[in-house]
mmCIF file of C-alpha atoms in Angstrom:
data_model
loop_
_atom_site.group_PDB
_atom_site.id
_atom_site.type_symbol
_atom_site.label_atom_id
_atom_site.label_comp_id
_atom_site.label_asym_id
_atom_site.label_seq_id
_atom_site.Cartn_x
_atom_site.Cartn_y
_atom_site.Cartn_z
ATOM 1 C CA UNK W 23 -0.300 0.179 -0.027
ATOM 2 C CA UNK W 24 3.013 2.186 0.886
ATOM 3 C CA UNK W 25 4.481 1.825 -2.603
ATOM 4 C CA UNK W 26 1.236 2.183 -4.314
ATOM 5 C CA UNK W 27 0.483 5.697 -2.730
ATOM 6 C CA UNK W 28 3.982 7.325 -3.467
ATOM 7 C CA UNK W 29 5.622 5.427 -6.393
ATOM 8 C CA UNK W 30 8.153 7.886 -6.597
ATOM 9 C CA UNK W 31 9.451 7.947 -3.034
ATOM 10 C CA UNK W 32 12.918 6.136 -2.722
ATOM 11 C CA UNK W 33 12.539 3.415 0.376
ATOM 12 C CA UNK W 34 16.005 3.077 2.086
ATOM 13 C CA UNK W 35 16.333 -0.577 3.309
ATOM 14 C CA UNK W 36 19.603 -2.091 5.502
ATOM 15 C CA UNK W 37 20.152 -5.498 5.379
ATOM 16 C CA UNK W 38 22.289 -6.844 7.687
ATOM 17 C CA UNK W 39 23.916 -9.854 7.111
ATOM 18 C CA UNK W 40 27.284 -11.697 7.035
ATOM 19 C CA UNK W 41 28.921 -14.660 7.864
ATOM 20 C CA UNK W 42 28.084 -18.043 6.404
ATOM 21 C CA UNK W 43 26.401 -18.442 2.959
ATOM 22 C CA UNK W 44 23.689 -19.676 5.187
ATOM 23 C CA UNK W 45 23.124 -16.221 6.204
ATOM 24 C CA UNK W 46 24.165 -14.209 3.190
ATOM 25 C CA UNK W 47 22.212 -16.559 0.334
ATOM 26 C CA UNK W 48 18.767 -15.362 1.541
ATOM 27 C CA UNK W 49 19.945 -12.002 2.353
ATOM 28 C CA UNK W 50 20.932 -11.362 -1.267
ATOM 29 C CA UNK W 51 17.990 -13.487 -2.682
ATOM 30 C CA UNK W 52 15.706 -10.898 -0.838
ATOM 31 C CA UNK W 53 17.742 -8.128 -1.880
ATOM 32 C CA UNK W 54 17.339 -9.219 -5.631
ATOM 33 C CA UNK W 55 13.727 -9.568 -5.215
ATOM 34 C CA UNK W 56 12.985 -5.829 -3.956
ATOM 35 C CA UNK W 57 15.014 -4.542 -6.258
ATOM 36 C CA UNK W 58 13.259 -6.418 -9.447
ATOM 37 C CA UNK W 59 10.026 -5.565 -7.766
ATOM 38 C CA UNK W 60 10.338 -2.359 -6.274
ATOM 39 C CA UNK W 61 12.796 0.170 -8.432
ATOM 40 C CA UNK W 62 12.825 2.995 -5.771
ATOM 41 C CA UNK W 63 14.286 0.554 -3.062
ATOM 42 C CA UNK W 64 17.813 1.622 -2.237
ATOM 43 C CA UNK W 65 19.521 -1.497 -0.413
ATOM 44 C CA UNK W 66 22.880 -1.213 1.670
ATOM 45 C CA UNK W 67 24.140 -4.461 3.423
ATOM 46 C CA UNK W 68 26.254 -3.875 6.707
ATOM 47 C CA UNK W 69 27.730 -6.478 8.458
ATOM 48 C CA UNK W 70 31.369 -7.764 9.618
ATOM 49 C CA UNK W 71 33.809 -9.133 6.954
ATOM 50 C CA UNK W 72 31.401 -8.187 4.072
ATOM 51 C CA UNK W 73 34.383 -6.889 2.068
ATOM 52 C CA UNK W 74 36.275 -10.035 1.714
ATOM 53 C CA UNK W 75 33.245 -12.669 2.376
ATOM 54 C CA UNK W 76 33.291 -15.323 -0.252
ATOM 55 C CA UNK W 77 29.400 -15.559 -0.148
ATOM 56 C CA UNK W 78 28.739 -11.932 -0.807
ATOM 57 C CA UNK W 79 28.388 -10.394 -3.958
ATOM 58 C CA UNK W 80 30.459 -7.173 -3.091
ATOM 59 C CA UNK W 81 30.439 -6.023 -6.784
ATOM 60 C CA UNK W 82 26.531 -6.085 -7.010
ATOM 61 C CA UNK W 83 25.517 -4.410 -3.638
ATOM 62 C CA UNK W 84 26.491 -1.179 -2.096
ATOM 63 C CA UNK W 85 27.843 -2.268 1.426
ATOM 64 C CA UNK W 86 29.411 -1.186 4.962
ATOM 65 C CA UNK W 87 31.704 -3.296 6.175
ATOM 66 C CA UNK W 88 32.325 -3.301 10.061
ATOM 67 C CA UNK W 89 34.021 -4.565 12.998
ATOM 68 C CA UNK W 90 32.064 -7.430 15.529
ATOM 69 C CA UNK W 91 32.865 -9.744 17.804
ATOM 70 C CA UNK W 92 31.676 -13.353 19.286
ATOM 71 C CA UNK W 93 30.691 -13.215 23.058
ATOM 72 C CA UNK W 94 30.725 -16.895 23.246
ATOM 73 C CA UNK W 95 33.854 -17.399 24.379
ATOM 74 C CA UNK W 96 34.911 -17.429 27.649
ATOM 75 C CA UNK W 97 38.542 -16.357 27.666
ATOM 76 C CA UNK W 98 38.522 -12.753 29.604
ATOM 77 C CA UNK W 99 41.011 -11.440 26.841
ATOM 78 C CA UNK W 100 38.884 -12.798 23.860
ATOM 79 C CA UNK W 101 35.709 -11.296 25.445
ATOM 80 C CA UNK W 102 37.404 -7.870 26.331
ATOM 81 C CA UNK W 103 38.506 -8.071 22.292
ATOM 82 C CA UNK W 104 34.840 -9.104 21.258
ATOM 83 C CA UNK W 105 33.414 -5.882 23.017
ATOM 84 C CA UNK W 106 36.012 -3.532 21.617
ATOM 85 C CA UNK W 107 35.216 -4.598 18.057
ATOM 86 C CA UNK W 108 31.508 -4.418 18.585
ATOM 87 C CA UNK W 109 31.929 -1.096 19.908
ATOM 88 C CA UNK W 110 33.582 0.224 17.089
ATOM 89 C CA UNK W 111 31.088 -1.773 14.726
ATOM 90 C CA UNK W 112 28.294 0.168 16.541
ATOM 91 C CA UNK W 113 29.895 3.663 16.336
ATOM 92 C CA UNK W 114 30.334 3.389 12.764
ATOM 93 C CA UNK W 115 26.693 1.897 12.267
ATOM 94 C CA UNK W 116 25.204 4.914 14.215
ATOM 95 C CA UNK W 117 27.146 7.563 11.827
ATOM 96 C CA UNK W 118 25.938 5.733 8.726
ATOM 97 C CA UNK W 119 22.409 6.012 9.836
ATOM 98 C CA UNK W 120 22.717 9.156 10.846
ATOM 99 C CA UNK W 121 23.916 10.139 7.609
ATOM 100 C CA UNK W 122 21.356 7.907 5.320
ATOM 101 C CA UNK W 123 18.501 7.669 7.430
ATOM 102 C CA UNK W 124 17.144 4.168 6.595
ATOM 103 C CA UNK W 125 13.396 3.460 6.699
ATOM 104 C CA UNK W 126 14.117 -0.306 7.924
ATOM 105 C CA UNK W 127 16.545 -2.537 8.987
ATOM 106 C CA UNK W 128 16.473 -6.291 8.343
ATOM 107 C CA UNK W 129 18.823 -8.625 10.198
ATOM 108 C CA UNK W 130 19.584 -11.932 9.253
ATOM 109 C CA UNK W 131 21.223 -13.322 12.398
ATOM 110 C CA UNK W 132 24.759 -14.212 13.547
ATOM 111 C CA UNK W 133 27.309 -11.851 15.890
ATOM 112 C CA UNK W 134 28.375 -10.001 12.113
ATOM 113 C CA UNK W 135 24.919 -8.204 12.163
ATOM 114 C CA UNK W 136 24.875 -7.312 16.288
ATOM 115 C CA UNK W 137 26.001 -3.892 16.009
ATOM 116 C CA UNK W 138 23.891 -3.005 12.974
ATOM 117 C CA UNK W 139 20.792 -3.999 15.230
ATOM 118 C CA UNK W 140 21.738 -2.465 18.555
ATOM 119 C CA UNK W 141 22.373 0.963 16.214
ATOM 120 C CA UNK W 142 18.881 0.534 15.027
ATOM 121 C CA UNK W 143 17.472 0.432 18.206
ATOM 122 C CA UNK W 144 19.365 3.193 19.675
ATOM 123 C CA UNK W 145 18.765 5.325 16.611
ATOM 124 C CA UNK W 146 14.960 4.372 16.724
ATOM 125 C CA UNK W 147 14.989 2.783 13.219
ATOM 126 C CA UNK W 148 12.284 0.029 12.639
ATOM 127 C CA UNK W 149 13.886 -3.378 12.856
ATOM 128 C CA UNK W 150 12.728 -6.832 11.411
ATOM 129 C CA UNK W 151 14.622 -10.101 11.898
ATOM 130 C CA UNK W 152 14.489 -12.924 9.219
ATOM 131 C CA UNK W 153 15.728 -16.599 11.272
ATOM 132 C CA UNK W 154 16.066 -19.418 9.243
ATOM 133 C CA UNK W 155 16.840 -22.218 11.929
ATOM 134 C CA UNK W 156 14.325 -24.189 14.099
ATOM 135 C CA UNK W 157 16.111 -23.006 17.047
ATOM 136 C CA UNK W 158 16.964 -19.153 16.494
ATOM 137 C CA UNK W 159 20.541 -18.077 16.635
ATOM 138 C CA UNK W 160 21.401 -15.836 20.167
ATOM 139 C CA UNK W 161 21.412 -12.722 18.032
ATOM 140 C CA UNK W 162 17.979 -13.128 17.013
ATOM 141 C CA UNK W 163 16.921 -14.340 19.904
ATOM 142 C CA UNK W 164 18.244 -11.135 22.105
ATOM 143 C CA UNK W 165 16.971 -8.683 19.067
ATOM 144 C CA UNK W 166 13.647 -10.085 18.603
ATOM 145 C CA UNK W 167 12.297 -8.002 21.687
ATOM 146 C CA UNK W 168 13.036 -4.733 19.624
ATOM 147 C CA UNK W 169 11.654 -5.913 16.045
ATOM 148 C CA UNK W 170 8.423 -4.898 14.585
ATOM 149 C CA UNK W 171 7.959 -8.699 13.338
ATOM 150 C CA UNK W 172 9.915 -11.788 13.071
ATOM 151 C CA UNK W 173 9.967 -13.562 9.863
ATOM 152 C CA UNK W 174 10.552 -17.102 10.185
ATOM 153 C CA UNK W 175 10.869 -20.227 8.085
ATOM 154 C CA UNK W 176 9.784 -22.628 10.496
ATOM 155 C CA UNK W 177 7.062 -22.264 13.132
ATOM 156 C CA UNK W 178 8.832 -23.912 15.922
ATOM 157 C CA UNK W 179 11.027 -21.186 15.859
ATOM 158 C CA UNK W 180 8.753 -18.633 17.445
ATOM 159 C CA UNK W 181 8.684 -20.703 20.958
ATOM 160 C CA UNK W 182 11.890 -18.997 21.439
ATOM 161 C CA UNK W 183 11.432 -15.273 19.928
ATOM 162 C CA UNK W 184 9.748 -12.447 21.787
ATOM 163 C CA UNK W 185 7.049 -10.705 20.230
ATOM 164 C CA UNK W 186 5.165 -11.106 16.710
ATOM 165 C CA UNK W 187 6.341 -14.127 14.342
ATOM 166 C CA UNK W 188 5.043 -14.761 10.966
ATOM 167 C CA UNK W 189 6.302 -17.759 8.791
ATOM 168 C CA UNK W 190 7.792 -16.885 5.644
ATOM 169 C CA UNK W 191 9.292 -18.502 2.438
ATOM 170 C CA UNK W 192 13.250 -18.601 2.583
ATOM 171 C CA UNK W 193 14.173 -16.370 -0.264
ATOM 172 C CA UNK W 194 16.529 -18.625 -2.644
ATOM 173 C CA UNK W 195 18.869 -17.638 -5.211
ATOM 174 C CA UNK W 196 17.065 -19.437 -8.253
ATOM 175 C CA UNK W 197 18.489 -18.747 -11.488
ATOM 176 C CA UNK W 198 15.900 -20.303 -13.711
ATOM 177 C CA UNK W 199 12.411 -21.099 -14.218
ATOM 178 C CA UNK W 200 11.101 -24.589 -14.062
ATOM 179 C CA UNK W 201 13.526 -27.387 -15.242
ATOM 180 C CA UNK W 202 12.706 -30.448 -16.223
ATOM 181 C CA UNK W 203 14.764 -33.487 -14.700
ATOM 182 C CA UNK W 204 16.159 -34.533 -18.081
ATOM 183 C CA UNK W 205 17.538 -31.106 -18.484
ATOM 184 C CA UNK W 206 19.067 -30.912 -15.099
ATOM 185 C CA UNK W 207 20.792 -34.398 -15.988
ATOM 186 C CA UNK W 208 22.046 -33.328 -19.378
ATOM 187 C CA UNK W 209 23.937 -30.309 -17.530
ATOM 188 C CA UNK W 210 25.801 -32.498 -15.475
ATOM 189 C CA UNK W 211 26.503 -34.902 -18.434
ATOM 190 C CA UNK W 212 24.921 -37.733 -16.623
ATOM 191 C CA UNK W 213 22.183 -40.375 -17.378
ATOM 192 C CA UNK W 214 18.743 -39.485 -17.638
ATOM 193 C CA UNK W 215 16.813 -42.431 -16.195
ATOM 194 C CA UNK W 216 19.832 -43.562 -13.685
ATOM 195 C CA UNK W 217 19.407 -43.057 -9.691
ATOM 196 C CA UNK W 218 21.344 -39.850 -9.007
ATOM 197 C CA UNK W 219 22.875 -38.983 -5.271
ATOM 198 C CA UNK W 220 23.384 -35.338 -4.314
ATOM 199 C CA UNK W 221 26.322 -35.083 -2.005
ATOM 200 C CA UNK W 222 27.413 -31.784 -0.599
ATOM 201 C CA UNK W 223 28.194 -29.916 2.435
ATOM 202 C CA UNK W 224 26.551 -26.497 2.324
ATOM 203 C CA UNK W 225 28.618 -23.208 1.534
ATOM 204 C CA UNK W 226 31.302 -24.394 3.845
ATOM 205 C CA UNK W 227 31.980 -28.080 2.347
ATOM 206 C CA UNK W 228 32.127 -31.284 4.488
ATOM 207 C CA UNK W 229 34.942 -33.121 4.366
ATOM 208 C CA UNK W 230 33.400 -36.032 6.723
ATOM 209 C CA UNK W 231 30.300 -36.216 4.424
ATOM 210 C CA UNK W 232 32.827 -36.876 1.378
ATOM 211 C CA UNK W 233 34.427 -39.812 3.636
ATOM 212 C CA UNK W 234 31.499 -41.367 4.653
ATOM 213 C CA UNK W 235 30.061 -41.725 1.093
ATOM 214 C CA UNK W 236 33.297 -42.609 -0.225
ATOM 215 C CA UNK W 237 33.118 -45.463 2.432
ATOM 216 C CA UNK W 238 29.747 -46.627 1.391
ATOM 217 C CA UNK W 239 30.359 -46.933 -2.347
ATOM 218 C CA UNK W 240 31.710 -50.787 -2.177
ATOM 219 C CA UNK W 241 28.741 -51.983 0.168
ATOM 220 C CA UNK W 242 26.248 -50.331 -2.432
ATOM 221 C CA UNK W 243 27.867 -51.504 -5.523
ATOM 222 C CA UNK W 244 27.904 -55.185 -3.581
ATOM 223 C CA UNK W 245 24.256 -54.689 -2.798
ATOM 224 C CA UNK W 246 23.795 -53.989 -6.574
ATOM 225 C CA UNK W 247 22.942 -50.622 -6.876
ATOM 226 C CA UNK W 248 23.430 -48.683 -10.202
ATOM 227 C CA UNK W 249 23.668 -45.196 -9.608
ATOM 228 C CA UNK W 250 25.213 -41.804 -10.152
ATOM 229 C CA UNK W 251 26.332 -38.933 -8.189
ATOM 230 C CA UNK W 252 26.679 -35.231 -8.230
ATOM 231 C CA UNK W 253 29.143 -34.499 -5.645
ATOM 232 C CA UNK W 254 29.566 -30.516 -4.402
ATOM 233 C CA UNK W 255 33.121 -30.564 -2.507
ATOM 234 C CA UNK W 256 32.669 -26.777 -1.145
ATOM 235 C CA UNK W 257 36.636 -26.346 -2.016
ATOM 236 C CA UNK W 258 39.197 -26.927 -4.629
ATOM 237 C CA UNK W 259 40.697 -29.526 -1.808
ATOM 238 C CA UNK W 260 40.453 -33.392 -3.092
ATOM 239 C CA UNK W 261 38.910 -32.649 -6.213
ATOM 240 C CA UNK W 262 41.101 -35.018 -8.319
ATOM 241 C CA UNK W 263 41.224 -37.515 -5.693
ATOM 242 C CA UNK W 264 37.479 -37.924 -5.498
ATOM 243 C CA UNK W 265 37.183 -37.827 -9.252
ATOM 244 C CA UNK W 266 39.768 -40.934 -9.276
ATOM 245 C CA UNK W 267 37.693 -42.581 -7.078
ATOM 246 C CA UNK W 268 34.808 -42.466 -8.968
ATOM 247 C CA UNK W 269 36.605 -43.530 -12.013
ATOM 248 C CA UNK W 270 38.132 -46.459 -10.374
ATOM 249 C CA UNK W 271 34.436 -48.001 -9.315
ATOM 250 C CA UNK W 272 33.376 -46.803 -13.103
ATOM 251 C CA UNK W 273 30.457 -44.706 -11.365
ATOM 252 C CA UNK W 274 29.321 -41.861 -13.527
ATOM 253 C CA UNK W 275 30.070 -38.567 -10.981
ATOM 254 C CA UNK W 276 29.915 -34.683 -11.822
ATOM 255 C CA UNK W 277 32.656 -33.701 -9.124
ATOM 256 C CA UNK W 278 32.786 -30.128 -8.425
ATOM 257 C CA UNK W 279 34.300 -27.660 -6.267
ATOM 258 C CA UNK W 280 31.271 -25.425 -6.199
ATOM 259 C CA UNK W 281 27.886 -25.059 -8.511
ATOM 260 C CA UNK W 282 26.384 -21.760 -9.104
ATOM 261 C CA UNK W 283 23.248 -23.371 -10.366
ATOM 262 C CA UNK W 284 22.323 -25.660 -7.362
ATOM 263 C CA UNK W 285 18.501 -25.732 -8.550
ATOM 264 C CA UNK W 286 19.634 -28.071 -11.577
ATOM 265 C CA UNK W 287 21.490 -29.917 -8.984
ATOM 266 C CA UNK W 288 18.337 -30.572 -7.095
ATOM 267 C CA UNK W 289 16.209 -31.081 -9.857
ATOM 268 C CA UNK W 290 18.596 -33.748 -10.943
ATOM 269 C CA UNK W 291 18.912 -35.978 -7.589
ATOM 270 C CA UNK W 292 16.820 -39.011 -6.109
ATOM 271 C CA UNK W 293 18.629 -38.817 -2.947
ATOM 272 C CA UNK W 294 20.155 -36.023 -1.229
ATOM 273 C CA UNK W 295 23.080 -36.395 1.611
ATOM 274 C CA UNK W 296 24.253 -33.063 3.244
ATOM 275 C CA UNK W 297 24.471 -31.195 6.343
ATOM 276 C CA UNK W 298 21.385 -29.695 7.698
ATOM 277 C CA UNK W 299 21.919 -25.833 7.574
ATOM 278 C CA UNK W 300 18.927 -23.585 7.123
ATOM 279 C CA UNK W 301 19.288 -22.939 3.380
ATOM 280 C CA UNK W 302 19.935 -26.734 2.807
ATOM 281 C CA UNK W 303 16.651 -27.108 4.279
ATOM 282 C CA UNK W 304 14.924 -24.732 2.371
ATOM 283 C CA UNK W 305 16.118 -25.935 -0.829
ATOM 284 C CA UNK W 306 15.510 -29.715 -0.082
ATOM 285 C CA UNK W 307 11.808 -28.459 0.722
ATOM 286 C CA UNK W 308 11.440 -26.252 -2.468
ATOM 287 C CA UNK W 309 12.540 -29.167 -4.664
ATOM 288 C CA UNK W 310 11.057 -32.015 -2.588
ATOM 289 C CA UNK W 311 14.078 -33.975 -2.407
ATOM 290 C CA UNK W 312 14.201 -36.804 0.411
ATOM 291 C CA UNK W 313 17.366 -36.439 2.341
ATOM 292 C CA UNK W 314 20.011 -37.912 4.545
ATOM 293 C CA UNK W 315 20.796 -35.210 6.939
ATOM 294 C CA UNK W 316 24.171 -35.601 8.640
ATOM 295 C CA UNK W 317 24.267 -32.768 11.028
ATOM 296 C CA UNK W 318 27.485 -30.577 11.586
ATOM 297 C CA UNK W 319 28.055 -31.636 15.448
ATOM 298 C CA UNK W 320 30.423 -28.536 16.466
ATOM 299 C CA UNK W 321 28.095 -25.851 16.620
ATOM 300 C CA UNK W 322 27.532 -23.914 19.759
ATOM 301 C CA UNK W 323 23.731 -24.792 20.106
ATOM 302 C CA UNK W 324 23.102 -27.810 17.758
ATOM 303 C CA UNK W 325 20.978 -25.899 15.242
ATOM 304 C CA UNK W 326 21.607 -28.546 12.624
ATOM 305 C CA UNK W 327 20.647 -31.038 14.862
ATOM 306 C CA UNK W 328 17.325 -29.502 15.633
ATOM 307 C CA UNK W 329 17.102 -28.990 11.623
ATOM 308 C CA UNK W 330 17.592 -32.177 10.789
ATOM 309 C CA UNK W 331 14.929 -33.468 13.768
ATOM 310 C CA UNK W 332 12.292 -31.076 12.076
ATOM 311 C CA UNK W 333 12.633 -32.509 8.985
ATOM 312 C CA UNK W 334 13.081 -36.073 10.011
ATOM 313 C CA UNK W 335 10.573 -36.392 12.663
ATOM 314 C CA UNK W 336 7.909 -33.668 11.899
ATOM 315 C CA UNK W 337 7.704 -33.317 8.414
ATOM 316 C CA UNK W 338 9.100 -36.835 7.623
ATOM 317 C CA UNK W 339 10.842 -36.041 4.605
ATOM 318 C CA UNK W 340 14.142 -37.477 5.534
ATOM 319 C CA UNK W 341 16.449 -39.269 8.192
ATOM 320 C CA UNK W 342 18.624 -37.722 10.467
ATOM 321 C CA UNK W 343 22.342 -39.504 11.197
ATOM 322 C CA UNK W 344 24.305 -38.383 13.919
ATOM 323 C CA UNK W 345 28.106 -37.991 12.754
ATOM 324 C CA UNK W 346 29.619 -39.760 15.631
ATOM 325 C CA UNK W 347 28.440 -42.967 15.078
ATOM 326 C CA UNK W 348 28.315 -43.006 11.063
ATOM 327 C CA UNK W 349 30.822 -44.894 8.710
ATOM 328 C CA UNK W 350 30.643 -45.898 5.407
ATOM 329 C CA UNK W 351 28.297 -49.417 6.056
ATOM 330 C CA UNK W 352 26.063 -47.552 8.441
ATOM 331 C CA UNK W 353 25.358 -45.082 5.798
ATOM 332 C CA UNK W 354 25.159 -47.682 3.034
ATOM 333 C CA UNK W 355 22.614 -49.584 4.930
ATOM 334 C CA UNK W 356 20.768 -46.428 5.662
ATOM 335 C CA UNK W 357 20.415 -45.952 1.956
ATOM 336 C CA UNK W 358 19.563 -49.784 1.287
ATOM 337 C CA UNK W 359 16.888 -49.709 3.755
ATOM 338 C CA UNK W 360 15.108 -46.361 2.330
ATOM 339 C CA UNK W 361 15.270 -48.224 -1.306
ATOM 340 C CA UNK W 362 14.244 -51.533 -0.254
ATOM 341 C CA UNK W 363 10.825 -50.123 1.773
ATOM 342 C CA UNK W 364 10.475 -47.624 -0.955
ATOM 343 C CA UNK W 365 10.607 -44.906 1.790
ATOM 344 C CA UNK W 366 12.123 -42.417 -0.685
ATOM 345 C CA UNK W 367 8.628 -41.879 -2.182
ATOM 346 C CA UNK W 368 6.737 -41.518 1.048
ATOM 347 C CA UNK W 369 9.349 -39.225 1.924
ATOM 348 C CA UNK W 370 8.782 -37.248 -1.391
ATOM 349 C CA UNK W 371 5.088 -36.862 -0.965
ATOM 350 C CA UNK W 372 5.303 -36.046 2.525
ATOM 351 C CA UNK W 373 7.455 -32.948 1.550
ATOM 352 C CA UNK W 374 5.117 -32.130 -0.993
ATOM 353 C CA UNK W 375 2.303 -32.609 1.398
ATOM 354 C CA UNK W 376 3.856 -29.817 3.658
ATOM 355 C CA UNK W 377 4.630 -27.334 1.030
ATOM 356 C CA UNK W 378 0.785 -27.380 0.148
ATOM 357 C CA UNK W 379 -0.057 -27.236 3.803
ATOM 358 C CA UNK W 380 2.566 -24.536 4.481
ATOM 359 C CA UNK W 381 0.692 -20.998 4.348
ATOM 360 C CA UNK W 382 3.593 -19.344 4.112
ATOM 361 C CA UNK W 383 4.022 -15.380 3.449
ATOM 362 C CA UNK W 384 6.578 -13.814 0.884
ATOM 363 C CA UNK W 385 9.052 -12.428 2.841
ATOM 364 C CA UNK W 386 9.309 -9.012 0.118
ATOM 365 C CA UNK W 387 5.920 -8.541 0.551
ATOM 366 C CA UNK W 388 6.309 -8.515 4.070
ATOM 367 C CA UNK W 389 9.249 -6.294 4.617
ATOM 368 C CA UNK W 390 7.456 -3.252 2.214
ATOM 369 C CA UNK W 391 4.702 -3.899 4.342
ATOM 370 C CA UNK W 392 6.809 -2.840 7.564
ATOM 371 C CA UNK W 393 8.583 0.390 6.003
#
């Protein structure tokens, strides 16, 4: 309504985001959607480490790189250093807001964004937060009391947040319109009919998942499974070694360090094996791909464990496996059980049903309503 009444007024929005791809990918997807739909929106990213962050398109978006720090560390000297960094980031944001007068700040979580949100509170600028995990992070939990509304991907997150919460669809960086499975598999140079695994560790990669799947190969072949693989490592390390393993076993495989067109990868896959980051969950739900989720075990509050449990227990669209109890043999047995009992089709149906039942708002529309 605001846009319709004064279409020429430039809206000034700050997106506070930083850290991993799980925070920055949806933040940038939101920015692109807003710019596409509403040309009179001016967007500036604010966060710690944006200038050198590999997941941030700093050539595409105006940004303010600030200092920040994590207060999780218990060592007194590290806490003092973190407080100094937060103070520097806070002062820089205060000066920036005084000069630019933002209409709204949208926070995407992580300690990289805390100074930007605190400065917004002190300058009395309206704040929204977006939380993609089933268990919200510390910054979003704390800052939710300042927010006009908290946009959440999973309804369970509202239990941990203060104030009003609304379920929204997580913005995804989708480069293409609807893609057929045949076209997706052609893109990777793979057979159009063969059973296809998608193996990846999210924006940061996951060597443990690579190791477990390689350990499962001989067991899967011994059981007579004919398959092919899309394997995205997250880095250039061990690229040639992994390709050599697939060649040794004569398994068709597209092995890449990174993949820009993840919509092709998801469309091509029959079964995904990955970590359980929030962006991964949003994509597997969007593309309805049954998944074996191996949560990152060293997170401070086991966010990925909670995410995986949500998919496995509440949606019943996947299986959650604990890394500390896992081996190649156990992973192979899990895959065999899923195929033998035709559980994959039930998981896919559950994901499709979940998508239909979820009455989620569009985040872009919600942001513009709150300006």
